[in-house]
Short mmCIF file of C-alpha atoms in Angstrom, two decimals:
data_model
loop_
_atom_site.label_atom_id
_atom_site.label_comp_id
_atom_site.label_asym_id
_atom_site.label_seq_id
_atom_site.Cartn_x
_atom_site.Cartn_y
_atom_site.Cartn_z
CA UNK F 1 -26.35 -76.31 -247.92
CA UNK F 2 -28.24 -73.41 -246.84
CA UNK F 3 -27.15 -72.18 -243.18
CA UNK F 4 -27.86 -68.46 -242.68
CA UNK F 5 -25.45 -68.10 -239.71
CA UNK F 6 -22.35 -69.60 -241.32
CA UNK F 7 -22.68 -68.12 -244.99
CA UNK F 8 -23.33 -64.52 -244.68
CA UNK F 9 -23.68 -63.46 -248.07
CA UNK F 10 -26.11 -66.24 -248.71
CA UNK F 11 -29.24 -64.44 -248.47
CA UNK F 12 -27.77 -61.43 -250.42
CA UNK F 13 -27.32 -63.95 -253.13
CA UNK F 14 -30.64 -65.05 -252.89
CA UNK F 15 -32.05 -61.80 -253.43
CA UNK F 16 -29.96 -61.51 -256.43
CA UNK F 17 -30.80 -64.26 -258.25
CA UNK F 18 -27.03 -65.36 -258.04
CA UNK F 19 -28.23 -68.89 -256.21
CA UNK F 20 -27.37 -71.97 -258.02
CA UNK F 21 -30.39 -74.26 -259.03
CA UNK F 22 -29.32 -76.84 -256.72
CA UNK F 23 -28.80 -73.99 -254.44
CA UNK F 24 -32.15 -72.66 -254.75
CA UNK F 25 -33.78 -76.03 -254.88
CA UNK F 26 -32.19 -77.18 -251.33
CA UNK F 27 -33.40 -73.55 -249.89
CA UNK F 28 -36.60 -73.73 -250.89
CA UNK F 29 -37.04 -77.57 -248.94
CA UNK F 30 -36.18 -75.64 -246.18
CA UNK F 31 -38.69 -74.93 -243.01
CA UNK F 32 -37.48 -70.68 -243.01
CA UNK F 33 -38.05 -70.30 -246.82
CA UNK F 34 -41.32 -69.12 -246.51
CA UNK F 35 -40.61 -66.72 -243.92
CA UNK F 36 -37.69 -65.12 -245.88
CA UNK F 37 -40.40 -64.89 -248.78
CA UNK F 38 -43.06 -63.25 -246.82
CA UNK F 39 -40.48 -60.61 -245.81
CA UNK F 40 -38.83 -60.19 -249.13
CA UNK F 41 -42.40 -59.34 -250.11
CA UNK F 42 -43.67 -56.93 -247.29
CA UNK F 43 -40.16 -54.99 -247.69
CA UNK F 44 -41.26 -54.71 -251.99
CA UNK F 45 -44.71 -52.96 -250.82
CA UNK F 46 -42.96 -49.95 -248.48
CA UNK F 47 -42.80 -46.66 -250.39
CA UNK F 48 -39.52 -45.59 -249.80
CA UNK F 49 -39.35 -41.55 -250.96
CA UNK F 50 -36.42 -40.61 -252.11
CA UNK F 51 -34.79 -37.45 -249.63
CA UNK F 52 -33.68 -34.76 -252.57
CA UNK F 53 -30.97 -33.16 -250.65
CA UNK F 54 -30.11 -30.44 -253.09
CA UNK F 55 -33.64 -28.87 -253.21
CA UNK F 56 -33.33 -29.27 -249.38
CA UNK F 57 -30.38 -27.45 -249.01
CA UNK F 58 -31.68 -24.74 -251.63
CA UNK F 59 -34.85 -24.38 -249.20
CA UNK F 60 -33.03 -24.05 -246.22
CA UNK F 61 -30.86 -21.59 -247.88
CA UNK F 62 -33.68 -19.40 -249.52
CA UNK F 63 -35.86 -19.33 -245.92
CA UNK F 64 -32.50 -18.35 -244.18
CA UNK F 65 -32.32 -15.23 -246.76
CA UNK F 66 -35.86 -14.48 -245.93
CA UNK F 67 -35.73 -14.64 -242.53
CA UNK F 68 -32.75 -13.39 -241.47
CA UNK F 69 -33.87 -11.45 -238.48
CA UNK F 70 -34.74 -15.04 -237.15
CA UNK F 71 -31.65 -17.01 -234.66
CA UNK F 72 -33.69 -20.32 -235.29
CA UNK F 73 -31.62 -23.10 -237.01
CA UNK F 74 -33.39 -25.20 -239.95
CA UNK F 75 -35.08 -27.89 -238.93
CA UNK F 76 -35.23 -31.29 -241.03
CA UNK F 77 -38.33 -33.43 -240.05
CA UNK F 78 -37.36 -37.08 -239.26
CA UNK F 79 -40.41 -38.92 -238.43
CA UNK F 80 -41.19 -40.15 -242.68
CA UNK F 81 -37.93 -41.81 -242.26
CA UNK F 82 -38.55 -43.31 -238.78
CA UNK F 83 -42.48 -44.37 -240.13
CA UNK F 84 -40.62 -46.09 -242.31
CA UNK F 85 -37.67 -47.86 -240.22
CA UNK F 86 -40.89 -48.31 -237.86
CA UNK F 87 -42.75 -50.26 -241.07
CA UNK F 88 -39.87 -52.27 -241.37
CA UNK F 89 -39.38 -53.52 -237.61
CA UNK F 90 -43.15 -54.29 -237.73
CA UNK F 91 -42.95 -56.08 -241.17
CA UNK F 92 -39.91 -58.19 -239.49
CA UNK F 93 -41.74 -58.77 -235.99
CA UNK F 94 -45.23 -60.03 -237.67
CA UNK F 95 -42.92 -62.83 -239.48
CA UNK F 96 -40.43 -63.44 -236.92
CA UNK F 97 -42.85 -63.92 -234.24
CA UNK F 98 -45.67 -65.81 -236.43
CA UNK F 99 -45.45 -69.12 -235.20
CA UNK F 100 -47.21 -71.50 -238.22
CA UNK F 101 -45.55 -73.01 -240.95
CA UNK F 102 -47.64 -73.64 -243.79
CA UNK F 103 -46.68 -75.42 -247.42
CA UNK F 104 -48.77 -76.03 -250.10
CA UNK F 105 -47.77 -77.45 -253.53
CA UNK F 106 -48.95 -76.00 -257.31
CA UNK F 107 -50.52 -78.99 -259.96
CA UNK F 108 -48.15 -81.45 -260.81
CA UNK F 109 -45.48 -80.40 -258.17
CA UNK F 110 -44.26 -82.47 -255.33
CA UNK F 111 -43.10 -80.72 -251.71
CA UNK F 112 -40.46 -82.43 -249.12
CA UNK F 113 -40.74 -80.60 -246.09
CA UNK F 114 -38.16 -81.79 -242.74
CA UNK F 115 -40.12 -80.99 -239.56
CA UNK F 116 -38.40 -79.81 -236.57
CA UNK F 117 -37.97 -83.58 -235.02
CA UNK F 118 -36.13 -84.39 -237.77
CA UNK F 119 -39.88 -86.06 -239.37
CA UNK F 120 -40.58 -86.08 -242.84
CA UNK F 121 -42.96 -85.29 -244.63
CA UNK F 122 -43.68 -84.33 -248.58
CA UNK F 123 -46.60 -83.03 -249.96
CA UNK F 124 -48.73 -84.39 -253.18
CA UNK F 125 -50.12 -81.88 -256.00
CA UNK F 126 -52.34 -79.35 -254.64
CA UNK F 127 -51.87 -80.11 -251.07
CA UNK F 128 -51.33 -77.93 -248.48
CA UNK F 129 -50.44 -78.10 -244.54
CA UNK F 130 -49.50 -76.25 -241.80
CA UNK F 131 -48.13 -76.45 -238.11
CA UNK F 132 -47.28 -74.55 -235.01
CA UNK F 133 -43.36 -74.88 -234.75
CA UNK F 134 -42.65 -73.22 -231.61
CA UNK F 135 -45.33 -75.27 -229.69
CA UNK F 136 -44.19 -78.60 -231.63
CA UNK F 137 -42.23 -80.37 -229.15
CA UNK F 138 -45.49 -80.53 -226.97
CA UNK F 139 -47.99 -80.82 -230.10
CA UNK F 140 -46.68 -82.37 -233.21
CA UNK F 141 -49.72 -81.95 -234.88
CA UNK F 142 -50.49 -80.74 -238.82
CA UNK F 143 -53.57 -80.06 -240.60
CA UNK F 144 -53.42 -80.73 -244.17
CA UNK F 145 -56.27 -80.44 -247.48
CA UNK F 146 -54.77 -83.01 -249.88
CA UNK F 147 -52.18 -85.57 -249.90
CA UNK F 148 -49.30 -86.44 -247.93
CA UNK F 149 -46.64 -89.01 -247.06
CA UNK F 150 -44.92 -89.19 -243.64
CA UNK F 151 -42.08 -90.68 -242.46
CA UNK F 152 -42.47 -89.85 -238.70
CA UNK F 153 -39.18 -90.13 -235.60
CA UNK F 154 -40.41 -91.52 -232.73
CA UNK F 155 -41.40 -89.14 -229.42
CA UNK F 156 -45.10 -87.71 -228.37
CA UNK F 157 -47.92 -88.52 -230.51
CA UNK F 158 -48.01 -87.15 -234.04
CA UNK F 159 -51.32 -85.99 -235.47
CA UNK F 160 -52.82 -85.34 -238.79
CA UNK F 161 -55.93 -83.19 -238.66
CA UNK F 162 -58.19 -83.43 -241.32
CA UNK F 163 -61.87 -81.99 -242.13
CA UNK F 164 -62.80 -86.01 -242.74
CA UNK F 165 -60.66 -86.86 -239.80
CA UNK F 166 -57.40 -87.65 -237.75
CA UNK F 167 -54.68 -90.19 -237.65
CA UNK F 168 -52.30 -90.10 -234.92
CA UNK F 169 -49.10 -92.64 -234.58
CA UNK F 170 -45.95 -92.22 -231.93
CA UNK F 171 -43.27 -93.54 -235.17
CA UNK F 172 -44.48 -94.78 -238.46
CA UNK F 173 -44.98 -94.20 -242.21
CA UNK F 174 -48.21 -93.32 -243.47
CA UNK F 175 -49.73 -92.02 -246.07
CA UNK F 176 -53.14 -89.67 -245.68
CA UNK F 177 -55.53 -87.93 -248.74
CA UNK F 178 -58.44 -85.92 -247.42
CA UNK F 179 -60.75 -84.15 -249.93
CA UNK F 180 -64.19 -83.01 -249.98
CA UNK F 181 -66.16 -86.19 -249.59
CA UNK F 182 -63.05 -88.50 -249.63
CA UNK F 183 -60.93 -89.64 -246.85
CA UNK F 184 -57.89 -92.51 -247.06
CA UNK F 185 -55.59 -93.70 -244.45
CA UNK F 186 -52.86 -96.43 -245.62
CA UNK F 187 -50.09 -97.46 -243.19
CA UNK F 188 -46.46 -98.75 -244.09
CA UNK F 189 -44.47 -99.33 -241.39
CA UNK F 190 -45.55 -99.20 -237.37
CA UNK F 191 -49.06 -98.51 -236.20
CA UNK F 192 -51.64 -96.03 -236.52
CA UNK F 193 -54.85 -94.77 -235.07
CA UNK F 194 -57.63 -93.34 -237.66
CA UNK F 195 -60.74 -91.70 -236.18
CA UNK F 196 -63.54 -90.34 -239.07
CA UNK F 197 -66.63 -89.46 -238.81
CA UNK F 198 -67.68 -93.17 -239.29
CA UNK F 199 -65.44 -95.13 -237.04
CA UNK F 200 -62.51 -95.87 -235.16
CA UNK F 201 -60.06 -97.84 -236.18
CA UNK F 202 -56.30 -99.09 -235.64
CA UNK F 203 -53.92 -99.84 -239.02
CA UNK F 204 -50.91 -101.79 -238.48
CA UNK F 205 -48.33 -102.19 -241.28
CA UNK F 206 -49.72 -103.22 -244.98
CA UNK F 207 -53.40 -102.12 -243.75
CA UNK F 208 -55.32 -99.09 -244.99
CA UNK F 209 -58.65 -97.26 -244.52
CA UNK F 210 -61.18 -95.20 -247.03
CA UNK F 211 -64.55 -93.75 -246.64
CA UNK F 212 -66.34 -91.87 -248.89
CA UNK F 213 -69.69 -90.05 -248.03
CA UNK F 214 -72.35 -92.30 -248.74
CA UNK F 215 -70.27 -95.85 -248.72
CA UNK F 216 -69.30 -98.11 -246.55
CA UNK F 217 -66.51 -97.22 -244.82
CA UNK F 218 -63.58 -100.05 -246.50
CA UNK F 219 -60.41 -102.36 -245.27
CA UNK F 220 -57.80 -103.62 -247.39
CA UNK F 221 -54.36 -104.93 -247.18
CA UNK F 222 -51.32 -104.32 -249.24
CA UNK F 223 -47.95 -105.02 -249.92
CA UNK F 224 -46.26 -102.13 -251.28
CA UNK F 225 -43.24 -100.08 -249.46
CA UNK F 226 -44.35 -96.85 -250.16
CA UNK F 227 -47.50 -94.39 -252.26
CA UNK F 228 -46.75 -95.36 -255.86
CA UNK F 229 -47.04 -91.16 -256.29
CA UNK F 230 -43.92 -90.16 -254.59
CA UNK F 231 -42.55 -92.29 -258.05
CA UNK F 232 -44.62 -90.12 -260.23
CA UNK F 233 -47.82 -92.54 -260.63
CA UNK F 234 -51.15 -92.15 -259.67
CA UNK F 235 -52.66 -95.22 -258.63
CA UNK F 236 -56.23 -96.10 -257.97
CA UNK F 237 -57.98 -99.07 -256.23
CA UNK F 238 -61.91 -98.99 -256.67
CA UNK F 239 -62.45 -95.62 -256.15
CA UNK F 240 -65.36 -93.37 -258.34
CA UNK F 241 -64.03 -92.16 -261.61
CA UNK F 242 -64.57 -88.40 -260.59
CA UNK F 243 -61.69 -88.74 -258.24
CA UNK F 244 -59.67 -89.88 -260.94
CA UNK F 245 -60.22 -87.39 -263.33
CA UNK F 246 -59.64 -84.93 -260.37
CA UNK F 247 -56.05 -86.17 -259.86
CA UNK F 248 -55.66 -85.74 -263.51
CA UNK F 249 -56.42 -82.34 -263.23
CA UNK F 250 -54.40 -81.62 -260.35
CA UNK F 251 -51.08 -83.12 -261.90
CA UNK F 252 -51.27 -81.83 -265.28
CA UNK F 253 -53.24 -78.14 -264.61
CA UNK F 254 -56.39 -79.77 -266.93
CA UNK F 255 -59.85 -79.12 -267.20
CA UNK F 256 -62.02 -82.03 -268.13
CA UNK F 257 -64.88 -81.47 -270.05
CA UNK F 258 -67.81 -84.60 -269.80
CA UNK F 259 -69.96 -83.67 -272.62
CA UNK F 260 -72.02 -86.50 -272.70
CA UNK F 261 -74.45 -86.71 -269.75
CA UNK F 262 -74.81 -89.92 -270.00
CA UNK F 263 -70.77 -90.62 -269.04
CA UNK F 264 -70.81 -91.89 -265.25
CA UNK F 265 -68.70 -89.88 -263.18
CA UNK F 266 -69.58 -92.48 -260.61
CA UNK F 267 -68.22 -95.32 -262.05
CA UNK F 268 -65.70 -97.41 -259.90
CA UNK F 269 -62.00 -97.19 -261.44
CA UNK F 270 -59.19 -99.68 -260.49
CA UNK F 271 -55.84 -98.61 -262.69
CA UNK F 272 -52.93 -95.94 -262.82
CA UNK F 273 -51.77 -93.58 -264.18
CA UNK F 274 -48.25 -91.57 -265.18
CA UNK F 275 -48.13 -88.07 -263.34
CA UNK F 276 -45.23 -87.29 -265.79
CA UNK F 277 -46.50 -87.44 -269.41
CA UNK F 278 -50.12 -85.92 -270.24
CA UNK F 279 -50.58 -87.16 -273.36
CA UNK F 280 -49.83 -91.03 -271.81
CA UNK F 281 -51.95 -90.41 -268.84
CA UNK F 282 -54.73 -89.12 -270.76
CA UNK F 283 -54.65 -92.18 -273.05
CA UNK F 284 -54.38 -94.86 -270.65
CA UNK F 285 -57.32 -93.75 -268.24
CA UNK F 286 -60.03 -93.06 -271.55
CA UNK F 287 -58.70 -96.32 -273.36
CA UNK F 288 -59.33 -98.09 -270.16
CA UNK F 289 -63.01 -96.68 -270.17
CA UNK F 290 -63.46 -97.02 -273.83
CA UNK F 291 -63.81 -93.55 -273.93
CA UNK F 292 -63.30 -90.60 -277.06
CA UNK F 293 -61.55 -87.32 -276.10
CA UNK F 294 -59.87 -84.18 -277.14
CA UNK F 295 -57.05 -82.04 -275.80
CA UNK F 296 -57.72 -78.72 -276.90
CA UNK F 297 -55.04 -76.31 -278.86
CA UNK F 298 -54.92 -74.60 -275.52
CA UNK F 299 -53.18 -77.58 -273.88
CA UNK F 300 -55.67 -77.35 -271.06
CA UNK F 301 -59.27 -78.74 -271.81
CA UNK F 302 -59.97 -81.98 -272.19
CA UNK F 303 -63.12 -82.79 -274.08
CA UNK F 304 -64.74 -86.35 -273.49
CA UNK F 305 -67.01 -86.96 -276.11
CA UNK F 306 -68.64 -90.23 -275.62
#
C-alpha cells in the first residue's frame, strides 16, 4: 500500500518505473496521485543548465593573468541557480497549496476515487469531478460532467453539483449521469434530494429520476443493488437512441457514422449493452434496431448504413 511517510524510497521508485502493476494500480486510486503528477511534470519543463566548471576555472584563471594589477577575487554569479531552486519552491507551493482534487476517466476506463470521509466514489467513462479537500469537512460537495456512483458515510450533507442539477443526501448510495441535455438521478440505499431545473423531488431507496430537455420530467422504480456499469454493462431504460450510441462511443473510443438521414437518432431504446467486447456491443444494439453497419479497418468508425 502506498504510504509516503513510512516507505521512503517509494516515490523514487515511482519515478523509476520500478513500481509493481499492482503497485502502480493502488497509487494511482489514491487522492495525492495527481498532485505527485502535476509536480513530476512542472519539475520536466525547468531548464536546468549544466555549470561547466572546467571552462570556469580556465576563465577565472585567464582574467587573473590579465589583470593582475587587480586585488579583486573572482566572482561566480549565483542567482541562475537560485532562479532555479526559486522555480522549484514555486512549482511545489502552487501544488501543495492548490486545494481541488479533480479526476476524470479516458473512454472505456473506470475511476475509484476514496474521499477524505472515508466516501466512495468511482467514476464512469469520460467523466470527470472535482472537490475542495481542505474545506471538505464543512462542504462535502463535488461537481461532476458524466457519470458516477457513490457510496456516501454518514456526517453533513453531501452534494453533487451538476449543470442539469444537484442531489444532496446525509448517507446513501446513488448513482448520478449529467450530460448536455440529459440528467438521471437513481437511488439505492437511504434517501436523496434531487433539485433540476424542472422540479424538486425526494428518492428513497429503489426510486430514480430523469429529465431530458424537452420531456417530461420521469419516475420509476427498480430493484437492482447497484448501476449495472460498475459490472461492465451499459444499460438503458427508454431513453433516445443518440444517448446510446454516445455511450458506445465513450466506452469503446468510436465514431458512429449515421449515413442514412432517414435513421432516427430519436428513437426510444430499452436494452444493454457489454462495455467489454466491441464487436458484441456493436452487434447487439444494431441487431436490436434492425440496423446494417460497418467497423472500419481503422477500428474506430462505425458506419450505419440503413
Amino acid at each position: 500500500m502506498f504510504d509516503d511517510k513510512k516507505d521512503d524510497i517509494f516515490l523514487s521508485r515511482w519515478v523509476n518505473g520500478d513500481l509493481s502493476p499492482e503497485e502502480l494500480n493502488e497509487f494511482q486510486s489514491h487522492p495525492e496521485y495527481e498532485y505527485y503528477m502535476k509536480i513530476l511534470a512542472g519539475a520536466d519543463t525547468l531548464d536546468l543548465t549544466e555549470y561547466d566548471v572546467d571552462t570556469a576555472l580556465r576563465n577565472i584563471k585567464s582574467n587573473k593573468q590579465t589583470s593582475s594589477n587587480k586585488t579583486s577575487k573572482p566572482v561566480i554569479k549565483l542567482w541562475p541557480y537560485l532562479a532555479v531552486a526559486a522555480s522549484i519552491v514555486i512549482i511545489l507551493g502552487l501544488f501543495l497549496f492548490n486545494t481541488n482534487d479533480s479526476f476524470a476517466t479516458s473512454y472505456g476506463e473506470q475511476l475509484t476515487v476514496i474521499l477524505p470521509d472515508g466516501s466512495e466514489m468511482i467514476l464512469n467513462a469520460k467523466s470527470e469531478a472535482s472537490f475542495d479537500k481542505n474545506n471538505w469537512d464543512a462542504n462535502r460537495n463535488i461537481s461532476l460532467e458524466g457519470e458516477a456512483y457513490f457510496k456516501v458515510k454518514k456526517g453533513s450533507k453531501f452534494t453533487v453539483t451538476t449543470k442539469n442539477g444537484d442531489v444532496s443526501v446525509l448517507g446513501t448510495q446513488f448513482n448520478v449521469q449529467s450530460q448536455a441535455s440529459f440528467f438521471e438521478a437513481v437511488c439505492y440505499e437511504g434517501k436523496v434530494s434531487v433539485t433540476s431545473k424542472q422540479e424538486n423531488t425526494i428518492l428513497t431507496a429503489g426510486k430514480a429520476y430523469r429529465n431530458i430537455t424537452n420531456t417530461p420530467p420521469e419516475h420509476w422504480t427498480f430493484v437492482a443493488q447497484e448501476p449495472s456499469w460498475i459490472t461492465n454493462t451499459s444499460s438503458f431504460r427508454s431513453v433516445p437512441l443518440h444517448y446510446v450510441f454516445k455511450e458506445l462511443e465513450d466506452q469503446y473510443n468510436i465514431s458512429i457514422n449515421i449515413k442514412n438521414p432517414d435513421i432516427n437518432i430519436n428513437t426510444i431504446y430499452t436494452g444493454t449493452f457489454p462495455n467489454n467486447d466491441m464487436n458484441i456491443a456493436l452487434k447487439t444494439v444494431f441487431s436490436t434496431l434492425g440496423l446494417q453497419y460497418q467497423l472500419l479497418q481503422n477500428g474506430k468508425t462505425v458506419v450505419v448504413e440503413n
